């Protein structure tokens, strides 16, 4: 455990709980958790902050995934195939990350996100089909391949290369490609996220870049937040997820814009 004050520890735990809730509903909890760790642990090497972040996040994501799987109609086999492709994509992205400037990527991602927000706002019916519609009907083979290659490989590559908003992109892409409702897409995204987090955490652990004691404490709160968020998404439906989705998208645009302005 690093040498931090009790106040800092409490704030980090609260941030972990809030991040778990956001991640479970629509993804993007890392937008809160990672900056909180960077602020709370200013003298800790970046690699250890990233590794600790993954150790915390995987617990909440796994808890949310289990909660969703109990009540949401998810094709687990398909989700795992997408997840494995995302794992390979994230490793490839991480390999190339050193040669890519984040200052170049930020404006591109901001434009994409603004386009996504406009699409969701102008299409009120997007992702609001009755829960289960996306899994009750057969999905064309071409769409399944697109989901595995583009959603898994493409977004996985982005996660390893840059990262912010990966969970949100997963929810949006799964909704668009597989015609899932937002609740089912969120549930599927959690399984994919577990796969990518597991791969990243294994690498960080191998490198000795995880503060396990701090991660264990924060993970309890992240797990609680994730399970509460999953239950709220299931009980309140796609309309609620859509509202949180737009909030997270605009928050991500603001965060990236702030980072670009101060770069």
XYZ file of C-alpha atoms in Angstrom:
263
model
C 0.000 0.000 0.000
C 1.489 3.396 -0.958
C 1.877 6.062 1.695
C -1.394 8.009 1.293
C -3.702 9.758 3.737
C -6.995 8.301 4.934
C -8.842 11.132 3.161
C -7.181 10.255 -0.145
C -7.990 6.577 0.311
C -11.662 7.366 0.989
C -11.872 9.612 -2.085
C -10.238 6.931 -4.242
C -12.731 4.346 -2.983
C -15.669 6.660 -3.746
C -14.252 7.267 -7.225
C -13.940 3.498 -7.693
C -17.600 2.996 -6.739
C -18.783 5.745 -9.111
C -16.586 4.385 -11.915
C -18.006 0.900 -11.397
C -21.542 2.274 -11.682
C -20.761 4.161 -14.911
C -18.946 1.175 -16.392
C -21.850 -1.169 -15.692
C -24.490 1.093 -17.214
C -22.758 2.236 -20.371
C -18.965 1.963 -20.076
C -16.439 4.744 -19.640
C -15.753 4.402 -15.927
C -12.042 4.738 -16.623
C -12.660 8.407 -17.416
C -13.218 8.866 -13.683
C -11.087 6.148 -12.112
C -7.796 6.716 -13.936
C -7.664 10.513 -13.366
C -8.578 9.921 -9.708
C -5.640 7.538 -9.325
C -3.296 9.950 -11.098
C -4.348 12.775 -8.789
C -4.310 10.652 -5.635
C -0.953 9.024 -6.392
C 1.101 11.850 -7.935
C 4.464 10.279 -7.063
C 3.643 6.747 -8.218
C 5.026 5.694 -11.637
C 2.456 5.814 -14.446
C 2.791 2.095 -15.170
C 1.772 1.236 -11.594
C -1.200 3.603 -11.800
C -2.336 1.944 -15.041
C -1.825 -1.544 -13.638
C -3.722 -0.711 -10.448
C -6.511 0.809 -12.520
C -6.907 -2.452 -14.444
C -6.818 -4.539 -11.249
C -9.664 -2.461 -9.811
C -11.710 -2.233 -13.014
C -11.717 -5.941 -13.815
C -13.429 -6.750 -10.510
C -16.287 -4.321 -11.058
C -16.655 -5.297 -14.708
C -16.775 -8.990 -13.794
C -19.398 -8.373 -11.103
C -21.517 -6.346 -13.532
C -21.143 -9.050 -16.188
C -22.380 -11.737 -13.775
C -25.336 -9.550 -12.729
C -26.291 -8.926 -16.359
C -25.916 -12.584 -17.344
C -28.453 -13.631 -14.720
C -31.218 -11.514 -16.270
C -30.180 -10.225 -19.695
C -30.419 -12.484 -22.785
C -26.767 -12.497 -23.893
C -25.123 -14.789 -26.442
C -22.173 -15.690 -24.250
C -20.331 -17.620 -26.974
C -20.470 -14.685 -29.375
C -19.482 -12.253 -26.621
C -16.438 -14.381 -25.757
C -15.389 -14.584 -29.427
C -15.599 -10.808 -29.716
C -13.713 -10.529 -26.426
C -10.875 -12.759 -27.588
C -10.529 -10.736 -30.780
C -10.576 -7.555 -28.680
C -7.818 -9.012 -26.512
C -5.668 -9.604 -29.598
C -6.528 -6.147 -30.904
C -5.616 -4.435 -27.645
C -2.261 -6.185 -27.513
C -1.555 -5.062 -31.089
C -2.629 -1.522 -30.263
C -0.385 -1.459 -27.216
C 2.517 -2.605 -29.388
C 2.092 0.428 -31.665
C 1.149 2.887 -28.923
C 4.671 4.199 -28.398
C 4.849 5.498 -31.953
C 1.474 7.297 -31.994
C 0.949 10.816 -30.685
C -2.145 11.196 -28.497
C -2.294 14.851 -29.603
C -3.094 13.593 -33.108
C -5.677 11.074 -31.959
C -7.642 13.312 -29.574
C -9.216 15.586 -32.229
C -10.174 12.580 -34.345
C -11.859 10.828 -31.418
C -13.648 14.060 -30.443
C -15.138 14.392 -33.932
C -16.222 10.750 -33.895
C -17.846 11.136 -30.486
C -19.706 14.292 -31.503
C -20.987 12.412 -34.534
C -22.096 9.569 -32.276
C -23.906 11.985 -29.946
C -25.694 13.641 -32.879
C -26.741 10.232 -34.224
C -28.152 9.105 -30.872
C -29.970 12.415 -30.370
C -31.467 12.409 -33.873
C -32.462 8.729 -33.658
C -34.558 8.429 -30.477
C -35.351 4.811 -31.339
C -31.655 3.814 -31.440
C -31.120 0.992 -28.958
C -34.606 1.251 -27.461
C -36.007 -2.021 -28.780
C -37.551 -4.244 -26.144
C -34.877 -6.061 -24.175
C -34.155 -9.392 -25.762
C -35.136 -8.436 -29.313
C -31.548 -8.471 -30.410
C -31.024 -12.047 -29.224
C -34.388 -13.572 -30.079
C -33.958 -12.968 -33.812
C -31.251 -14.703 -35.876
C -28.279 -12.493 -36.711
C -26.831 -12.624 -40.221
C -23.443 -14.333 -40.457
C -21.956 -11.216 -42.029
C -22.947 -9.116 -39.029
C -21.436 -11.660 -36.651
C -18.142 -11.549 -38.561
C -18.307 -7.734 -38.576
C -18.868 -7.725 -34.820
C -15.912 -10.022 -34.176
C -13.475 -8.312 -36.555
C -14.489 -4.653 -36.425
C -15.999 -4.351 -32.949
C -13.622 -6.785 -31.260
C -10.455 -6.185 -33.251
C -11.014 -2.518 -34.061
C -12.133 -1.269 -30.662
C -9.689 -3.604 -28.948
C -6.902 -2.032 -31.010
C -8.131 1.426 -29.989
C -8.167 0.354 -26.336
C -4.527 -0.678 -26.473
C -3.521 2.342 -28.555
C -5.365 5.128 -26.717
C -8.129 3.858 -24.426
C -10.608 6.504 -23.195
C -14.247 5.605 -23.808
C -13.655 2.025 -24.950
C -16.688 0.702 -23.065
C -18.900 3.392 -24.570
C -17.686 2.606 -28.081
C -18.370 -1.085 -27.462
C -21.976 -0.428 -26.425
C -22.616 1.808 -29.433
C -20.967 -0.544 -31.918
C -22.702 -3.661 -30.618
C -26.050 -1.865 -30.761
C -25.465 -0.742 -34.341
C -23.904 -3.916 -35.756
C -25.931 -6.618 -34.003
C -29.139 -4.553 -33.582
C -29.124 -5.132 -29.823
C -31.070 -3.027 -27.374
C -28.816 -0.874 -25.198
C -29.273 -3.031 -22.104
C -28.224 -6.212 -23.910
C -25.375 -4.333 -25.626
C -24.145 -3.146 -22.214
C -24.252 -6.706 -20.906
C -22.334 -8.019 -23.922
C -19.793 -5.208 -23.643
C -19.051 -6.227 -20.058
C -17.958 -9.706 -21.183
C -15.728 -8.186 -23.865
C -14.271 -5.776 -21.303
C -13.471 -8.611 -18.918
C -11.416 -10.256 -21.674
C -9.447 -7.117 -22.523
C -8.921 -6.168 -18.876
C -7.664 -9.662 -18.095
C -5.042 -9.508 -20.834
C -3.840 -6.057 -19.805
C -3.778 -6.976 -16.114
C -1.745 -10.113 -16.827
C 0.880 -8.007 -18.600
C 0.998 -5.380 -15.835
C 1.219 -8.086 -13.173
C 4.062 -9.786 -15.046
C 5.898 -6.448 -15.060
C 5.249 -5.943 -11.327
C 3.217 -2.797 -12.011
C 0.198 -3.387 -9.744
C -0.328 -1.970 -6.241
C -2.266 -5.019 -5.072
C -3.204 -3.863 -1.560
C -4.659 -0.560 -2.734
C -6.338 -2.289 -5.677
C -7.981 -4.832 -3.358
C -9.531 -2.110 -1.183
C -10.758 -0.053 -4.140
C -12.009 -3.152 -5.954
C -14.588 -3.811 -3.225
C -16.169 -0.409 -3.904
C -15.839 -0.807 -7.668
C -17.616 -4.158 -7.445
C -20.464 -2.668 -5.411
C -20.852 0.215 -7.855
C -20.802 -2.141 -10.821
C -23.472 -4.449 -9.441
C -25.724 -1.516 -8.474
C -25.275 -0.006 -11.938
C -26.110 -3.297 -13.659
C -29.292 -3.720 -11.609
C -30.360 -0.139 -12.367
C -29.763 -0.641 -16.094
C -31.828 -3.827 -16.051
C -34.690 -2.328 -14.059
C -34.880 1.068 -15.798
C -34.313 -0.126 -19.351
C -32.812 1.285 -22.531
C -34.140 4.823 -22.050
C -32.121 5.173 -18.851
C -29.013 3.703 -20.490
C -29.449 6.101 -23.427
C -29.498 9.125 -21.089
C -26.361 7.957 -19.261
C -24.730 7.172 -22.611
C -25.185 10.739 -23.869
C -23.902 12.142 -20.563
C -20.765 10.002 -20.758
C -20.186 10.851 -24.442
C -20.339 14.605 -23.806
C -18.151 14.208 -20.708
C -15.587 12.306 -22.766
C -15.591 15.029 -25.440
C -15.067 17.665 -22.741
C -12.237 15.649 -21.162
C -10.462 15.104 -24.477
C -10.955 18.760 -25.409
C -9.429 19.836 -22.100
C -6.479 17.501 -22.582
C -5.959 18.773 -26.146
C -6.131 22.397 -25.036
C -3.506 21.824 -22.339
C -1.265 19.604 -24.457
